Coordinates of C-alpha atoms in Angstrom, one line a residue:
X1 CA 96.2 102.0 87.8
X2 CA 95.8 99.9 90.6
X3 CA 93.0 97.6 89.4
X4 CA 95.1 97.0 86.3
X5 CA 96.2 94.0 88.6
X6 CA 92.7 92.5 88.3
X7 CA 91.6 93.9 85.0
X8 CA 94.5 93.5 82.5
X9 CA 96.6 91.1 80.4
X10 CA 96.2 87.5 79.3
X11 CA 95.9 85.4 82.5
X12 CA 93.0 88.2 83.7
X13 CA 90.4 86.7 81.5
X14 CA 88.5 85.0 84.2
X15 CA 89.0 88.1 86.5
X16 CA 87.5 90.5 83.5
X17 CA 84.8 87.8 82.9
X18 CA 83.2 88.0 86.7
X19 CA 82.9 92.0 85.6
X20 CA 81.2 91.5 82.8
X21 CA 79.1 88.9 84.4
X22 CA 77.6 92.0 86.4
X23 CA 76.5 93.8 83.5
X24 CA 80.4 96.0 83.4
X25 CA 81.6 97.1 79.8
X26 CA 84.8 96.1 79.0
X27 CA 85.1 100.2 78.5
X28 CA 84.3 100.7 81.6
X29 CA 87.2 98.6 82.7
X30 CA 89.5 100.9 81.1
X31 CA 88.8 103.7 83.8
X32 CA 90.2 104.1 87.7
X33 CA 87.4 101.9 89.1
X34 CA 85.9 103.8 92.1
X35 CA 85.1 102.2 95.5
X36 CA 82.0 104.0 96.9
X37 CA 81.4 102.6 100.5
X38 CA 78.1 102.7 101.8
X39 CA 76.7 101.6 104.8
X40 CA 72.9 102.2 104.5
X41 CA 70.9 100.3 106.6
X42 CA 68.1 100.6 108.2
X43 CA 69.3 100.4 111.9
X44 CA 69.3 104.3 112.2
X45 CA 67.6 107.6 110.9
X46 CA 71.8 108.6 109.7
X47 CA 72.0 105.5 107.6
X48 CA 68.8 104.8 106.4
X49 CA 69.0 107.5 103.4
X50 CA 72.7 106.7 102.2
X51 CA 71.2 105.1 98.9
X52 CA 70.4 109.1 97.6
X53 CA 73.6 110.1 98.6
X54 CA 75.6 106.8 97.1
X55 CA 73.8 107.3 94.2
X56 CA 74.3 111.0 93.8
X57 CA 78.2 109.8 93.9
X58 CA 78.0 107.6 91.6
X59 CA 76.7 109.9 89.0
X60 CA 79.1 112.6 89.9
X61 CA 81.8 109.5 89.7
X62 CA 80.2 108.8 86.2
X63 CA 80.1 112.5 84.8
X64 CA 83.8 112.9 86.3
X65 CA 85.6 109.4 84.2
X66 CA 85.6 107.0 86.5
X67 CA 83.6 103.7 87.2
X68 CA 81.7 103.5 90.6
X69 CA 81.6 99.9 92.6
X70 CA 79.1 100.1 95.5
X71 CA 80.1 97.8 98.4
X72 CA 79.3 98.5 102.0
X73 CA 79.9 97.9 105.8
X74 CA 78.6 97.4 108.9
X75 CA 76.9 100.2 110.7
X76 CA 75.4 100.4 115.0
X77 CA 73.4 102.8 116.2
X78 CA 74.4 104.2 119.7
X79 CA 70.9 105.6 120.6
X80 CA 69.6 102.1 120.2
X81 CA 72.0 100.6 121.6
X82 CA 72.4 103.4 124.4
X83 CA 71.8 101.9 128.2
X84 CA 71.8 98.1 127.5
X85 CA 74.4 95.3 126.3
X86 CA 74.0 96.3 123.0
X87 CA 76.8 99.3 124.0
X88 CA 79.5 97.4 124.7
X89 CA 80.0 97.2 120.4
X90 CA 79.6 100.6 118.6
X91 CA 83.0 101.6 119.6
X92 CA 84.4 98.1 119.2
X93 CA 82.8 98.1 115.4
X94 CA 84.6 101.0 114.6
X95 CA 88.2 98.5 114.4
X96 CA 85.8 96.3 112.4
X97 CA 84.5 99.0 110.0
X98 CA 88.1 100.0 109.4
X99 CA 89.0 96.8 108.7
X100 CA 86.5 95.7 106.2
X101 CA 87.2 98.5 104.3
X102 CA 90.9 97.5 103.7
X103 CA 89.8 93.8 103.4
X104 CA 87.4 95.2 100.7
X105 CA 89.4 97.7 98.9
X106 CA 93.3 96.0 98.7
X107 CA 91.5 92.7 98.1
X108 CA 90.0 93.8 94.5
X109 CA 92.5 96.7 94.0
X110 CA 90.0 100.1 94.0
X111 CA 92.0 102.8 92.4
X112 CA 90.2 105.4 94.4
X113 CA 87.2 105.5 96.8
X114 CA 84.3 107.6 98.1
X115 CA 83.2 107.0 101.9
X116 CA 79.6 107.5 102.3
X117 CA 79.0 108.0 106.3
X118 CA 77.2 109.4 108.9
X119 CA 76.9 108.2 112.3
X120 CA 79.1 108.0 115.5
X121 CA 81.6 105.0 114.7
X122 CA 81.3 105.2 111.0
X123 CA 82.9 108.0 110.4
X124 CA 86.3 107.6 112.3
X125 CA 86.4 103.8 110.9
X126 CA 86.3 105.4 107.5
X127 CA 89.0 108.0 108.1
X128 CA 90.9 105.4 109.8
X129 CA 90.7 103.4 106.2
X130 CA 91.5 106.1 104.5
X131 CA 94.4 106.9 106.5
X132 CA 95.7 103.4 106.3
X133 CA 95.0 102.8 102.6
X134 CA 96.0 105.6 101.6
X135 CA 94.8 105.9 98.0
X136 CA 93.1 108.5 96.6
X137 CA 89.7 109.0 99.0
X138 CA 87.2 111.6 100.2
X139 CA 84.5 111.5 102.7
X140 CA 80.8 112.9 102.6
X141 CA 78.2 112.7 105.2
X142 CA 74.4 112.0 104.9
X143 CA 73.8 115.6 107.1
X144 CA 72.5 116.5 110.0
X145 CA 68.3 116.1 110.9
X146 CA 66.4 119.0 111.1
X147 CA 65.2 120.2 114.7
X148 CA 62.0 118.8 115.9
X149 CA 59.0 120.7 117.3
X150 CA 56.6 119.7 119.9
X151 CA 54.6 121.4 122.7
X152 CA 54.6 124.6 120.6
X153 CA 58.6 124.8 120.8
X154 CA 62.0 123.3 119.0
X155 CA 62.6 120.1 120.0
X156 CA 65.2 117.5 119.9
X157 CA 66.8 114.2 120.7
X158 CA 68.9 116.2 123.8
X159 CA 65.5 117.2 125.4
X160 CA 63.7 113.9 124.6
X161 CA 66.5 111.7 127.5
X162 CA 65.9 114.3 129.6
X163 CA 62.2 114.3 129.8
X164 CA 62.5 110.9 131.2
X165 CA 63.5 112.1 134.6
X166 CA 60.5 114.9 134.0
X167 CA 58.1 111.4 133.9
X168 CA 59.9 110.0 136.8
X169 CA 59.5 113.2 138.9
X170 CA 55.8 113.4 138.2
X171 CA 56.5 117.1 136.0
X172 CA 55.1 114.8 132.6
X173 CA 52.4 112.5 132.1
X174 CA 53.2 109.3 130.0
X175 CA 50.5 110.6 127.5
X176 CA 53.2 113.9 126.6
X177 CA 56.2 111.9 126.6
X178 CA 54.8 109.6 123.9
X179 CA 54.1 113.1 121.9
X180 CA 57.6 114.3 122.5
X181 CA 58.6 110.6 121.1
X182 CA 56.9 111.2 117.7
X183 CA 57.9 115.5 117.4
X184 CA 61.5 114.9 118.5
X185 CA 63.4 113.3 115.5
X186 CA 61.5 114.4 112.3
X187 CA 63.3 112.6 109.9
X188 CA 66.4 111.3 108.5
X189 CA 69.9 112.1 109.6
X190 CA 72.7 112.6 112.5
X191 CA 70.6 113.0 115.3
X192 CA 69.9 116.9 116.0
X193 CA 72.2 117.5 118.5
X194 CA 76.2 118.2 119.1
X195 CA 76.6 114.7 119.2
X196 CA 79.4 112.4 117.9
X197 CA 78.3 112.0 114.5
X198 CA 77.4 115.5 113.6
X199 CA 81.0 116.9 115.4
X200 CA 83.2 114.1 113.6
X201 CA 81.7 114.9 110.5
X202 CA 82.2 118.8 111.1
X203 CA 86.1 117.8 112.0
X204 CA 86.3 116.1 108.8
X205 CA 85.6 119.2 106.8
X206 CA 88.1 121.2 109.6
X207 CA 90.6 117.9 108.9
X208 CA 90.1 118.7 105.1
X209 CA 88.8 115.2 104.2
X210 CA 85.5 116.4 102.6
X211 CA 84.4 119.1 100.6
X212 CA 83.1 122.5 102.9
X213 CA 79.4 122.1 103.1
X214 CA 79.3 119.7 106.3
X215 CA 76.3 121.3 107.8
X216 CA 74.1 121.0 105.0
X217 CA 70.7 119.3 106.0
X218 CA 69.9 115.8 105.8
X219 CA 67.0 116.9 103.5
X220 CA 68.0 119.4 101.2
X221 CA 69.1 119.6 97.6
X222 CA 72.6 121.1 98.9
X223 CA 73.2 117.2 100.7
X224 CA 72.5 116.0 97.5
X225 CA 74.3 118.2 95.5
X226 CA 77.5 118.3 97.8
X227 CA 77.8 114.1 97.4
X228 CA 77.5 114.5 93.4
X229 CA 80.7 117.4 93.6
X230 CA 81.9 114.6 96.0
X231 CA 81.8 112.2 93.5
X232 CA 83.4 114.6 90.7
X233 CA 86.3 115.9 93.3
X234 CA 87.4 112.2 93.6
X235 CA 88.4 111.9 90.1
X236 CA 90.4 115.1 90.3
X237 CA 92.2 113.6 93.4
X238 CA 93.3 110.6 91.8
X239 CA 94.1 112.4 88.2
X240 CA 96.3 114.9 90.6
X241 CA 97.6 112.1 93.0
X242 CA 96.1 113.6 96.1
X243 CA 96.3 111.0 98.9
X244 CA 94.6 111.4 102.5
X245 CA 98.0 111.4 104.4
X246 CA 98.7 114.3 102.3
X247 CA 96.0 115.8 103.7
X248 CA 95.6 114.1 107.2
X249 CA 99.4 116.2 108.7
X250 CA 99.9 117.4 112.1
X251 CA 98.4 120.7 110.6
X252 CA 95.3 119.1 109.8
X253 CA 94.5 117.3 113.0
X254 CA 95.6 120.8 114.8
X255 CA 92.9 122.5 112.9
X256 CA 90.7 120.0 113.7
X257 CA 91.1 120.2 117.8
X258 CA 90.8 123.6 117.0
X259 CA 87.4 123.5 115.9
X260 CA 86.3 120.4 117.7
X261 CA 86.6 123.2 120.7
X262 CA 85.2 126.0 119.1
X263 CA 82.2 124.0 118.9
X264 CA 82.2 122.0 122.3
X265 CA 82.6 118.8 120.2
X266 CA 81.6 115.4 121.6
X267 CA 84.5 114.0 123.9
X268 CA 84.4 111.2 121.6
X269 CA 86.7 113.1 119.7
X270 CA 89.5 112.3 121.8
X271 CA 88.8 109.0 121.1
X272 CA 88.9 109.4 117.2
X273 CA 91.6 111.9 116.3
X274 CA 94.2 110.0 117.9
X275 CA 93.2 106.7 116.0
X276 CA 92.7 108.3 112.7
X277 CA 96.6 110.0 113.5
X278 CA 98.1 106.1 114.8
X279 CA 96.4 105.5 111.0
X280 CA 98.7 108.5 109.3
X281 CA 101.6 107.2 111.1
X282 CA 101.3 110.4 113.1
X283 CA 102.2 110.2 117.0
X284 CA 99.3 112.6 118.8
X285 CA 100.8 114.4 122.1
X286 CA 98.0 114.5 124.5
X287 CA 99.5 117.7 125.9
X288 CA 99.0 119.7 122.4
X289 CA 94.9 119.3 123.2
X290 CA 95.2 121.2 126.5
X291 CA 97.3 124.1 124.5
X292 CA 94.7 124.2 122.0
X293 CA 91.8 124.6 124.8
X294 CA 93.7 127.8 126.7
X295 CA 93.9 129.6 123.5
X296 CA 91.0 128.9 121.9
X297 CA 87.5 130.3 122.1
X298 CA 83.9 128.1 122.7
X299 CA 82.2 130.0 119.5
X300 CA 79.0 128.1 119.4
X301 CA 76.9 126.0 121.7
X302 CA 75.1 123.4 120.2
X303 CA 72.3 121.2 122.0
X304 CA 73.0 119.6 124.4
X305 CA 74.9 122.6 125.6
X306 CA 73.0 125.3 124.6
X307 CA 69.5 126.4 123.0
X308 CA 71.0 126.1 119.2
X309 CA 70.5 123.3 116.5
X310 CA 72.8 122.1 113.9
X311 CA 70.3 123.7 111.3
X312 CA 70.8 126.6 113.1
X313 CA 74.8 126.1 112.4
X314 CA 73.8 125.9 109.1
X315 CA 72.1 128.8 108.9
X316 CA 74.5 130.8 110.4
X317 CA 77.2 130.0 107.9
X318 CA 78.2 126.4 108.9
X319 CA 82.0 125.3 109.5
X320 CA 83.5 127.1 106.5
X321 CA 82.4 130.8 108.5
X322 CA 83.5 129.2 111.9
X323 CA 86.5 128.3 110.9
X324 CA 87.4 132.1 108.7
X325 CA 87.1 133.5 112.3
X326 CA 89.5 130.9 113.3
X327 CA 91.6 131.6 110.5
X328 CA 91.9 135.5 110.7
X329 CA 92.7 135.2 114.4
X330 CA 95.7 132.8 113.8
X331 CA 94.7 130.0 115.1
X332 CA 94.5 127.3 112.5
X333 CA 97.4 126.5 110.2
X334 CA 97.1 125.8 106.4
X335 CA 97.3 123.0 104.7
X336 CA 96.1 121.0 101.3
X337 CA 92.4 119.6 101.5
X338 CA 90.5 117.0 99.4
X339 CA 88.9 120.4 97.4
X340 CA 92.6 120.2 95.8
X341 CA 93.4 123.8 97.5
X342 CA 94.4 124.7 100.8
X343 CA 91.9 125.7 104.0
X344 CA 92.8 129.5 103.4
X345 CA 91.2 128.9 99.7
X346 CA 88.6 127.3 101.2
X347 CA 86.8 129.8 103.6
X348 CA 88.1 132.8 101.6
X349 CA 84.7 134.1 101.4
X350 CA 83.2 132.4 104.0
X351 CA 80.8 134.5 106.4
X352 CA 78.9 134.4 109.9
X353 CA 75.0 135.2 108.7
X354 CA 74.4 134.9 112.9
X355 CA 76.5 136.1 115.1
X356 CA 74.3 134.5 118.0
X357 CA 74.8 131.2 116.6
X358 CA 78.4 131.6 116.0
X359 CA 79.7 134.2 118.3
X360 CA 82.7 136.8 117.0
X361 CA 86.2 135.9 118.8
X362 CA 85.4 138.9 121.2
X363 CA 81.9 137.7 122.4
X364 CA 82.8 134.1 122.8
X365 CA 80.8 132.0 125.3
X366 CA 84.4 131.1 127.3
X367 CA 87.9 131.9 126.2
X368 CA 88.5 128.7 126.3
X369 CA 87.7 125.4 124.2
X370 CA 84.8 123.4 125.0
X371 CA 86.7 120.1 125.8
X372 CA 89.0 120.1 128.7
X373 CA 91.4 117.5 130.2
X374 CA 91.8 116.7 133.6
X375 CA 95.1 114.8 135.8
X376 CA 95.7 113.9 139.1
X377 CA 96.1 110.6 141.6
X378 CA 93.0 109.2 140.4
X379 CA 93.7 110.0 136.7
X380 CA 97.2 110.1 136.0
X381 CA 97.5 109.4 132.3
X382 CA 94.6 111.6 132.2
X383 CA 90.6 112.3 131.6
X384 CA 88.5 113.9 129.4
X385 CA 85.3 116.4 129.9
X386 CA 82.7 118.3 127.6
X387 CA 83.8 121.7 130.1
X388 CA 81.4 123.5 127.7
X389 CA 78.4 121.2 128.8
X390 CA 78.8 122.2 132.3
X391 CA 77.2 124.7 134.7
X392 CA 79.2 127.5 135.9
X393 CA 78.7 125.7 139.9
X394 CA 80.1 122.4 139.0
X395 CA 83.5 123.8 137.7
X396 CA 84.7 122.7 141.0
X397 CA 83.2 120.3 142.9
X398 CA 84.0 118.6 146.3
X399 CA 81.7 115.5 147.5
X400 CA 81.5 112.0 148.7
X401 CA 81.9 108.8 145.9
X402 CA 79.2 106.7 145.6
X403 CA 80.4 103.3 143.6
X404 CA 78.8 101.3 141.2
X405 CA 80.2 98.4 139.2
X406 CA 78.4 98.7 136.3
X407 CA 76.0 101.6 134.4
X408 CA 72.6 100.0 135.2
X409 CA 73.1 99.9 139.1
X410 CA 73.9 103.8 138.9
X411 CA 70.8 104.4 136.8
X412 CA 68.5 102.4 138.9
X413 CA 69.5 104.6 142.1
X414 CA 69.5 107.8 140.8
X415 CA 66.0 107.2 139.8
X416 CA 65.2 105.2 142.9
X417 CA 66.2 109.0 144.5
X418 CA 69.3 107.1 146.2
X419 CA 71.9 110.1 145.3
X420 CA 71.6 113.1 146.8
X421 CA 72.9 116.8 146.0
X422 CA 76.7 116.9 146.4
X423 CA 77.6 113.5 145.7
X424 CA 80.2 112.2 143.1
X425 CA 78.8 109.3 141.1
X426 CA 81.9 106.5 140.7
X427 CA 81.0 104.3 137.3
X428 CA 84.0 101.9 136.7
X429 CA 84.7 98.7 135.2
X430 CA 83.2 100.6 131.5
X431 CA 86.3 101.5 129.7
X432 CA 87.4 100.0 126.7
X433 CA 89.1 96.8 128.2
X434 CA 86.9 96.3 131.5
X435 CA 83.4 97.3 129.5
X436 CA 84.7 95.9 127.4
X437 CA 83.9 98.3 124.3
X438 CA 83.7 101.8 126.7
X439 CA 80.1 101.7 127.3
X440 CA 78.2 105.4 126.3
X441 CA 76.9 106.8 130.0
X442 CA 73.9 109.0 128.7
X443 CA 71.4 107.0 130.8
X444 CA 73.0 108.2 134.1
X445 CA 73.8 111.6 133.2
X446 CA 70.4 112.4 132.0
X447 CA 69.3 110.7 134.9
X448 CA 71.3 113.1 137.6
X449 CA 70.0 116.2 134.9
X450 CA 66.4 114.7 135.1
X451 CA 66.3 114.3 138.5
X452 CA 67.0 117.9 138.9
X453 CA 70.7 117.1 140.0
X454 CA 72.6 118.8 137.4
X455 CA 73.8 121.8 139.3
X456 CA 75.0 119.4 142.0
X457 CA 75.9 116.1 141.6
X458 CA 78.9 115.1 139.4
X459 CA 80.3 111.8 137.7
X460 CA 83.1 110.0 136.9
X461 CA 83.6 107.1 134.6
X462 CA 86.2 105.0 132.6
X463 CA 84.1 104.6 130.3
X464 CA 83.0 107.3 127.7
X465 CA 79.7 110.0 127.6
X466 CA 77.6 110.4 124.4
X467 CA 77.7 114.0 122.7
X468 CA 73.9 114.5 124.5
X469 CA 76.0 114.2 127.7
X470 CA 76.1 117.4 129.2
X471 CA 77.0 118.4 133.3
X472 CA 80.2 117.6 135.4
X473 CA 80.4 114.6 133.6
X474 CA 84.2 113.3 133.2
X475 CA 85.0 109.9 131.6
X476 CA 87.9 108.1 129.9
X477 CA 89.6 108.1 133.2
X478 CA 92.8 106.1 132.6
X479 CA 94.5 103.8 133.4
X480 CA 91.1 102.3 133.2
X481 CA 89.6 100.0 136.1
X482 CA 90.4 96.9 135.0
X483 CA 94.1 98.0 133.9
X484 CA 94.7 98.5 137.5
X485 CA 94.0 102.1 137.2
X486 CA 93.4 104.3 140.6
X487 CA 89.8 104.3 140.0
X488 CA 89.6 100.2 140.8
X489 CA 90.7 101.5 144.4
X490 CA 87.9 104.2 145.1
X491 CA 85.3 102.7 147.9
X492 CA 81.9 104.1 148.8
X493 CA 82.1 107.8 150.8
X494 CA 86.0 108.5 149.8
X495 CA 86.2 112.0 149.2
X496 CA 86.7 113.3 145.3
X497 CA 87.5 116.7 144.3
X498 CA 87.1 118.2 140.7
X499 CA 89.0 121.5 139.4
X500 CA 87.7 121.5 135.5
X501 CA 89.3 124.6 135.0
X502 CA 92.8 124.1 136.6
X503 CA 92.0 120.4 134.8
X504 CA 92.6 118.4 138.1
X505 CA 90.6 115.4 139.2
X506 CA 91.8 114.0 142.9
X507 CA 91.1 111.1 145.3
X508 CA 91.5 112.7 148.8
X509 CA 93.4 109.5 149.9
X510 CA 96.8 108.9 150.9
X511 CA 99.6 106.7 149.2
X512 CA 99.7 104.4 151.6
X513 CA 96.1 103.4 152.0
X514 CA 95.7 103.3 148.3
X515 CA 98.9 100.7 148.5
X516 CA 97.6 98.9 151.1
X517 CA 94.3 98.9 148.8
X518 CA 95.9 98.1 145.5
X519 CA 97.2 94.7 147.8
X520 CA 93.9 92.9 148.0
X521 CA 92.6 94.2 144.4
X522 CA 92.2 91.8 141.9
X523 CA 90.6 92.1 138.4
X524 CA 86.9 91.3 137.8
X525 CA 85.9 88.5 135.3
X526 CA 85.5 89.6 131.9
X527 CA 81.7 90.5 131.0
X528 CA 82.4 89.3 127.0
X529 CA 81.1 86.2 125.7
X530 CA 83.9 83.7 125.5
X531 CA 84.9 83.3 122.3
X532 CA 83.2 86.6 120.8
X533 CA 84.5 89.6 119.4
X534 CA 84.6 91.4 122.1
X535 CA 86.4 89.0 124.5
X536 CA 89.3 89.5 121.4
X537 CA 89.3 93.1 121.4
X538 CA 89.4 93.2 125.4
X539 CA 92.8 91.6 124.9
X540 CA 94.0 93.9 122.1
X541 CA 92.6 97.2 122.9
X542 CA 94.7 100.1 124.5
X543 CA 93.6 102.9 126.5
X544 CA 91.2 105.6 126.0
X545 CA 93.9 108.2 126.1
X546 CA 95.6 106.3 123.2
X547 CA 92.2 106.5 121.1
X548 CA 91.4 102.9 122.2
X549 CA 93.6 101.7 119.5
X550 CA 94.6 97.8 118.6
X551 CA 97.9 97.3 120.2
X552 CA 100.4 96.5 117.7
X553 CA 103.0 94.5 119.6

């Protein structure tokens, strides 16, 4: 065993003596000591119930042979930070959250470890751990919050940012907002919407790194349940040797991009897979994700893209019943999972209880995946849009940039009525170098939706869009801004067209005027604090379409 290093022979006395200092049995030393990591806090409805779901863990842990140690990390909320400084970290943190893990784990030799998570960053930071650790691990979520209910109808966090352009526009008083406010978000749990935390913790059970069951509400018995068998399964993992990169193969993150557009995933995701593959020493080939999208399906639609709820996933049979469909029509590939068997084992019996909710593979909503990837002279290593968030009209778009230089300036005049119908909203100087941290742009598109400009006005960002984000929203335009990237060379009125479907994104300006441009440009000073984190991972980072990875030269 691993911890052996720190709990056996002669010159360990001290080392066993700190244990047993905390109340440990020196039985208790003889076991695979377990590394639960739990971030409960109580920054966030996901965190703030991760204490019933450690300690369900633990018991499983317990009743399995092992010994549990509880340690935890760092966790941001997005929503809270959403449309102010605060932004520029969550995605930063997620380096930091992978980090401390390792720090945590190799630094008092764990022999095995459960990662308790929920929310946006968490999640991929802890796969990223597992990946790079690579010792026996397994992943289980807090769940997803139940749907909200105001005004007589379901409600959720998706509808609240949108009433706010409703207020602006004089369609709701002050008086009703502050009622949506308190019906919206009933309780505990990833925010009830298709947002990042509830689609990366769905593509962990489509990556095989938890046990099925990721749809199970924040509230129920089955969340509780499913973290004790969590606790149990990780004892069987390290008695049988199972580590996460025998899990985490190119089959695996296949499967997942499978799924991720089955469900119209967040476009966060192509921020995370990749990083949690550079962790599995696996190279991700941008190219494989726009194969995956022309053969497969959009099953479900999720708020903000349709009128469903995760419970309503749930309901219908969760990812396990998605993902038999997937299975039966050839399109995922099999593979070992943390459950000790392979995903064919796994969704066996698996079956759609709604086929409204998820959609048989000859009824889907497109016949192609909900994420889509677009190129061109103002993109060329690429961008990335939530296609299945977008109204049929703005598949193609042709209109006039109006520049901003930051997020807040864009907000202020959309709500200020300053864009009009057929324009092309220009946010740059957000991505993950120039933000620096890739800034979430939720404020602005549920401003443009608000506003009643969601069937014509589009935007286009380096920086990233929060799983709420829906309309002709395109971000992670790379090379970034303030990497000299194309979109550092747009001005105010330039002419941008958008093919979503043919995935092209273009500048309608010539190579020679964009040279003569690219002459007199010159790279804006950093917005990071000197000395800070962030002015550190500015100079590290690498670009979105790399997952926004530390460089390793």
């Amino acid at each position: 065993m691993r911890s052996h290093a720190t709990t056996k022979g002669l010159e360990r006395a001290t080392h066993r003596a700190l244990y047993y200092s905390m109340g440990m049995l020196p039985e208790e030393l003889d076991k695979p000591l377990v590394a639960i990591v739990n971030p409960q806090n109580e920054t966030m409805p996901g965190h703030i119930h991760l204490d019933i779901i450690a300690k369900a863990v633990r018991e499983g842990v317990l009743a399995a042979g092992g010994t549990p140690i509880e340690f935890g990390t760092i966790g941001l909320c997005d929503g809270i930070a959403q449309g102010n400084y605060g932004m520029h970290y969550p995605l930063a943190s997620r380096e930091l959250i992978c980090d401390s893990i390792e720090c945590m784990v190799n630094g008092h030799s764990y022999d095995a470890m459960v990662l308790v998570t929920e929310c946006d960053k968490i999640t991929p930071g802890m796969l990223m751990a597992a990946a790079r650790l690579n010792i026996p691990a397994i992943v289980v979520s807090g769940g997803p919050m139940s749907t909200g209910w105001c005004f007589g109808r379901e409600v959720g966090y998706t509808d609240l940012m949108e009433a706010q352009g409703l207020v602006q526009r004089g369609e709701m008083t002050w008086d009703q907002l502050a009622e949506f406010e308190q019906g919206a978000l009933p309780g505990c749990g990833a925010c009830n919407l298709m947002g990042t935390a509830n689609t990366m913790n769905f593509l962990t059970e489509a990556l095989g790194m938890c046990l099925p069951g990721s749809t199970a509400m924040a509230v129920s018995g089955r969340r509780v349940a499913l973290a004790k068998r969590t606790g149990m399964q990780i004892m069987e993992l390290y008695r049988r040797g199972i580590r996460p990169r025998d899990v985490l193969t190119d089959h695996a993150f296949w499967n997942a991009f499978v799924v991720d557009m089955a469900i119209g995933g967040s476009t966060n995701t192509l921020l995370h897979l990749p990083a949690i593959a550079n962790e599995a020493g696996i190279t991700m080939d941008m190219a494989m994700i726009t194969e995956i999208a022309s053969r497969t399906p959009n099953l479900t639609r999720i708020k903000p893209s349709g009128d469903h709820f995760p419970a309503d996933l749930d309901h219908a049979g969760g990812i396990a019943a998605l993902m038999k469909q997937l299975m039966d029509a050839g399109l995922l590939r099999d593979h070992l999972t943390t459950t000790a068997a392979t995903v064919s084992t796994n969704v066996q019996d698996a079956q759609v209880h709604d086929s409204n909710v998820i959609r048989p593979m000859d009824r889907p909503y497109t016949a192609t995946g909900g994420l889509a990837l677009l190129y061109g002279n103002l993109a060329p290593d690429g961008a990335a849009c939530k296609a299945a968030g977008v109204v049929p009209e703005m598949l193609q778009h042709r209109g006039p940039a109006r520049v901003f230089e930051q997020e807040e300036d864009a907000v202020k005049a959309i709500y200020g009525g300053e864009i009009q119908k057929g324009d092309v909203v220009v946010i740059r100087y957000e991505g993950p170098r120039g933000g620096p941290g890739m800034r979430e742009m939720l404020a602005p598109t549920a401003a443009i939706i608000g506003m009643g400009l969601g069937d014509s006005v589009a935007l286009i960002t380096d920086g990233r869009f929060s799983g709420a984000t829906r309309g002709a929203a395109i971000g992670h335009v790379s090379p970034e801004a303030a990497a000299g990237g194309p979109l550092g060379l747009v001005r105010e009125g330039d002419i941008i067209s958008i093919d979503i479907a043919a995935g092209r994104l273009t500048l309608e300006v010539n190579d020679t005027e964009l040279a003569r441009r690219r002459e007199s440009w010159s790279r804006p000073p950093s917005k990071a604090l000197p000395g800070s984190y962030l002015e550190r991972y500015a100079r590290l980072v690498t670009s979105a379409m790399t997952g926004a990875v530390f460089s390793r030269e």
